[in-house]
Tab-separated table of C-alpha atoms in Angstrom:
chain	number	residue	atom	x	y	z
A	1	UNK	CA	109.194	89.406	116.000
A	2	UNK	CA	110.499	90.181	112.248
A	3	UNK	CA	113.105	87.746	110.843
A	4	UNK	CA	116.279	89.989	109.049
A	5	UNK	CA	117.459	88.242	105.728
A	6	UNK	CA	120.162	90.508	104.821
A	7	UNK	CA	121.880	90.396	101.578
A	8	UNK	CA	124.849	92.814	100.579
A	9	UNK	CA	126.180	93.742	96.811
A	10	UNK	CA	129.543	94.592	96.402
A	11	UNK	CA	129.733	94.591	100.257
A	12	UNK	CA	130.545	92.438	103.113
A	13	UNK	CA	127.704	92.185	105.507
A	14	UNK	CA	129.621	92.796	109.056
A	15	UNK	CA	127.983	92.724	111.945
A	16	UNK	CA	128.336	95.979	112.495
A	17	UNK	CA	126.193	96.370	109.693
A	18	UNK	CA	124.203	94.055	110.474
A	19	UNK	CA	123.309	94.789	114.032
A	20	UNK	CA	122.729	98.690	113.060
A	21	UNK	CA	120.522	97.423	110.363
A	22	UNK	CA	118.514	95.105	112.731
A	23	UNK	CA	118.508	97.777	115.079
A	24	UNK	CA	116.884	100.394	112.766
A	25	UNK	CA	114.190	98.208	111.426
A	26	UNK	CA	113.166	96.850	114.438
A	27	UNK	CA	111.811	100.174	115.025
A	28	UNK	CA	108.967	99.146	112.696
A	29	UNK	CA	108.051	96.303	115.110
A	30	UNK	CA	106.195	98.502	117.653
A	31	UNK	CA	103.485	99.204	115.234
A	32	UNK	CA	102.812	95.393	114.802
A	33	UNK	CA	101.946	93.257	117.660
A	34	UNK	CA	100.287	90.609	116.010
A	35	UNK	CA	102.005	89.488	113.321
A	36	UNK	CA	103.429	86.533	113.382
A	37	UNK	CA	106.579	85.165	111.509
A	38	UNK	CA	107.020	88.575	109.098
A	39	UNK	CA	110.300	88.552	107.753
A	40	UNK	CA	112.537	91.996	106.896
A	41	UNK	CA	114.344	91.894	103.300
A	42	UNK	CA	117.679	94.281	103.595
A	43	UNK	CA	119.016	94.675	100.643
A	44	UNK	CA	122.400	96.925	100.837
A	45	UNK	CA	124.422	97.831	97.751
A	46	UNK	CA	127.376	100.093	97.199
A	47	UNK	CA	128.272	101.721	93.468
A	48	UNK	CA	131.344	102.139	92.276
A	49	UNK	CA	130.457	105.967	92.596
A	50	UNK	CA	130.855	105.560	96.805
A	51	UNK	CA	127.111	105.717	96.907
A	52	UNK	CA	125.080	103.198	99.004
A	53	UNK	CA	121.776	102.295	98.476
A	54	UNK	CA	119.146	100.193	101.193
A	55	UNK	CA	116.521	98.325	99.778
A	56	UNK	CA	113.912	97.164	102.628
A	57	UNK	CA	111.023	95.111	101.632
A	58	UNK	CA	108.621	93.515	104.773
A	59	UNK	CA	105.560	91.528	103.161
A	60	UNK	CA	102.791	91.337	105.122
A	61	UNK	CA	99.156	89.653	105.272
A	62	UNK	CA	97.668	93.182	104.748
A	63	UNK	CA	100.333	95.485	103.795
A	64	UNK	CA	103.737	95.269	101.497
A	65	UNK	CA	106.183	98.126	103.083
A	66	UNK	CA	108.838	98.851	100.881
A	67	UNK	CA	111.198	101.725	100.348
A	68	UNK	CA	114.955	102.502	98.710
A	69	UNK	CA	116.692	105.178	99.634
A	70	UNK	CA	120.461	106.434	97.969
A	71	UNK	CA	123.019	108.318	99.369
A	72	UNK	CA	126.351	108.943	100.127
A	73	UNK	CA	126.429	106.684	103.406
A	74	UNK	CA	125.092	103.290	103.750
A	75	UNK	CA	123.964	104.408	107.558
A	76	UNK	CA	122.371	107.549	106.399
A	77	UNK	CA	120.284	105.129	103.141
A	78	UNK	CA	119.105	102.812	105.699
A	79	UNK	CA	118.074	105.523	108.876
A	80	UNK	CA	115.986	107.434	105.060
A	81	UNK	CA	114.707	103.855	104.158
A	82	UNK	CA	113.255	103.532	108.263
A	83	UNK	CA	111.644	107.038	108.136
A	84	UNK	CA	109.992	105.946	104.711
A	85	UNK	CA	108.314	103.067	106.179
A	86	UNK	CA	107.291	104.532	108.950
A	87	UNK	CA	105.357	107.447	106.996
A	88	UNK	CA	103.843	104.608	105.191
A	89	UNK	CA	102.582	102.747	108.281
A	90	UNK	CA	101.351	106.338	109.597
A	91	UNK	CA	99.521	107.141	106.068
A	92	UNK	CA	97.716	103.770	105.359
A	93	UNK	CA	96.343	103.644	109.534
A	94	UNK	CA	94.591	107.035	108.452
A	95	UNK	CA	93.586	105.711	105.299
A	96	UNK	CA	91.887	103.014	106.647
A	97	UNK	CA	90.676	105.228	109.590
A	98	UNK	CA	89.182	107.280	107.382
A	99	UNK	CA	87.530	104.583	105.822
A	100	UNK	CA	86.252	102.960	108.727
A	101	UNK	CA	84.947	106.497	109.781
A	102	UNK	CA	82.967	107.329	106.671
A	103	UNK	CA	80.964	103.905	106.526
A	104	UNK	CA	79.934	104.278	110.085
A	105	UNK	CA	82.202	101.739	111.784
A	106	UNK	CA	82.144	101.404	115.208
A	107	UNK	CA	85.450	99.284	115.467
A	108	UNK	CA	88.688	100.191	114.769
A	109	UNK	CA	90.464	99.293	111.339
A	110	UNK	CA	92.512	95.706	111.162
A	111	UNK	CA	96.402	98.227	111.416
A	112	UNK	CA	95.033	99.707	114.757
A	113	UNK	CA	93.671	96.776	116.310
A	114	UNK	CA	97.494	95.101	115.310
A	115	UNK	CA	99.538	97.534	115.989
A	116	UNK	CA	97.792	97.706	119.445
A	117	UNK	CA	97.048	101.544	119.064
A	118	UNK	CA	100.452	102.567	119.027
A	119	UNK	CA	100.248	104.237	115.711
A	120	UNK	CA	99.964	108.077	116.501
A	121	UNK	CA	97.278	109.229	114.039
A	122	UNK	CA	98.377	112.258	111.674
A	123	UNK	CA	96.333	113.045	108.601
A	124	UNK	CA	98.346	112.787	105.298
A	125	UNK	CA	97.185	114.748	102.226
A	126	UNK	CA	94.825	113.043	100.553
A	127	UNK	CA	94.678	111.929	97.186
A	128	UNK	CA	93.384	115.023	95.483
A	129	UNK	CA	92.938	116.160	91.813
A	130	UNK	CA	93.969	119.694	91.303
A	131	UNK	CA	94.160	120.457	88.078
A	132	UNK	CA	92.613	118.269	84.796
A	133	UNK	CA	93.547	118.750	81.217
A	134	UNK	CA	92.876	117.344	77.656
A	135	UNK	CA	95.197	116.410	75.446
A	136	UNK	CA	94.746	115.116	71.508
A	137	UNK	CA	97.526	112.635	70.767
A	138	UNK	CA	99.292	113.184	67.677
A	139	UNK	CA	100.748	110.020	65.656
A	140	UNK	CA	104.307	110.015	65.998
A	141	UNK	CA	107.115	107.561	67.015
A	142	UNK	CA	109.349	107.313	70.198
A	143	UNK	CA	112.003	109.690	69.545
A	144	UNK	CA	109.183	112.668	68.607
A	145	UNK	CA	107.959	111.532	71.938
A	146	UNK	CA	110.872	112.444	73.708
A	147	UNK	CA	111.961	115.152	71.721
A	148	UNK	CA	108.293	116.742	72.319
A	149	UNK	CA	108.495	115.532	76.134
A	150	UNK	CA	111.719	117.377	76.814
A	151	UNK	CA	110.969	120.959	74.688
A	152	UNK	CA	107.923	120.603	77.458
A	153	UNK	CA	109.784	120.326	80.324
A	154	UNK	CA	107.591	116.872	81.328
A	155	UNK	CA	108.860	113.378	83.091
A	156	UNK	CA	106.068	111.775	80.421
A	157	UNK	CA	104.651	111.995	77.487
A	158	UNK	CA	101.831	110.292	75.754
A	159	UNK	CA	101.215	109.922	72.211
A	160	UNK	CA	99.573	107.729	69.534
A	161	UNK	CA	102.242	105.297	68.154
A	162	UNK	CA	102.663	105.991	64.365
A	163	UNK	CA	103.106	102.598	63.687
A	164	UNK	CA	100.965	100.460	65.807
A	165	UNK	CA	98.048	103.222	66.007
A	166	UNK	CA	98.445	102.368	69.646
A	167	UNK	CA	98.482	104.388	72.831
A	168	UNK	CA	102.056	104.961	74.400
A	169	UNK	CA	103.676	106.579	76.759
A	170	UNK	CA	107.505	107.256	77.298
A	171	UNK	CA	108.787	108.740	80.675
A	172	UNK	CA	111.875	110.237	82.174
A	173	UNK	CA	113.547	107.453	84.264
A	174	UNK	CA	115.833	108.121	87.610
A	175	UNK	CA	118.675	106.946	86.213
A	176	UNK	CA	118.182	109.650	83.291
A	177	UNK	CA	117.399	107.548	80.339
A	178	UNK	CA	114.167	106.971	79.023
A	179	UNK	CA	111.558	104.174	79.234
A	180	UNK	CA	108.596	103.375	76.909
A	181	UNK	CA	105.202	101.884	77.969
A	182	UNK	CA	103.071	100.344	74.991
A	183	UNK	CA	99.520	99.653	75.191
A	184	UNK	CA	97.381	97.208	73.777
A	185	UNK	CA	93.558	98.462	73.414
């Protein structure tokens, strides 16, 4: 049922790799019976550091799945990358469950009736606010930002601009370097 585009960087796709790939994603078909024509994006990359990364992105009338997993082993990213989007799957069927539940529905959300009840049901944390705080935000620039987000021990910080009198916001990014995001009010 899916279509596989898969694209390799600074890696041959063999069809060794290509086959396990297929193989592993087509694990995702079971939960969608009806959908026509959905096609699979694989991206696989290896670093110069030996690690691998799998990029998998499936667009679909209802639902984008995506996930990217890292590691060591190009196998091992893409098996991480197929767990991902399966707990994704599982956790938006009992969001819209839920849903469908609380107004009174009768039928069965639009994921159920396509995946052909298939999906086991398992409720997922929900979305819960457990602790709320104030904060005044001091006029400063970027690099007070960061200095002031890391002497916190924080991944973000957010602060009036000194310049711009703006709201902004810098954050601790994967990679280990910092990104900004500037608002316009």
């Amino acid at each position: 049922m899916f279509t596989y585009n898969i694209r390799g960087e600074n890696i041959e796709v063999t069809p060794a790799i290509r086959e396990y790939a297929e193989k592993k994603v087509s694990k995702l078909e079971r939960y969608f019976t009806d959908v026509p024509n959905a096609t699979a994006y694989i991206n696989l990359k290896v670093y110069s550091d030996k690690t691998a990364k799998a990029e998998v992105t499936i667009p679909l009338s209802f639902l984008v799945l995506r996930a990217e997993e890292t590691t060591q082993d190009l196998y091992g990213s893409i098996d991480l990358v197929v767990d991902k989007l399966e707990r994704q799957v599982r956790k938006y069927k009992t969001k819209i469950n839920r849903k469908s539940r609380e107004r009174g529905l009768e039928e069965i959300a639009y994921l159920d009736a396509v995946a052909g009840g298939q999906v086991e049901e398992k409720e997922e944390d929900e979305l819960e606010i457990v602790r709320s705080k104030q904060v005044s935000l001091k006029p400063m620039d970027s690099e007070e930002a960061v200095l002031q987000m890391n002497m916190l021990g924080h991944d973000f910080f957010i602060y009036t601009d000194a310049q711009t009198n703006e709201t902004s916001i810098v954050y601790r990014r994967k990679d280990g370097r910092y990104g900004l995001i500037e608002t316009d009010n």
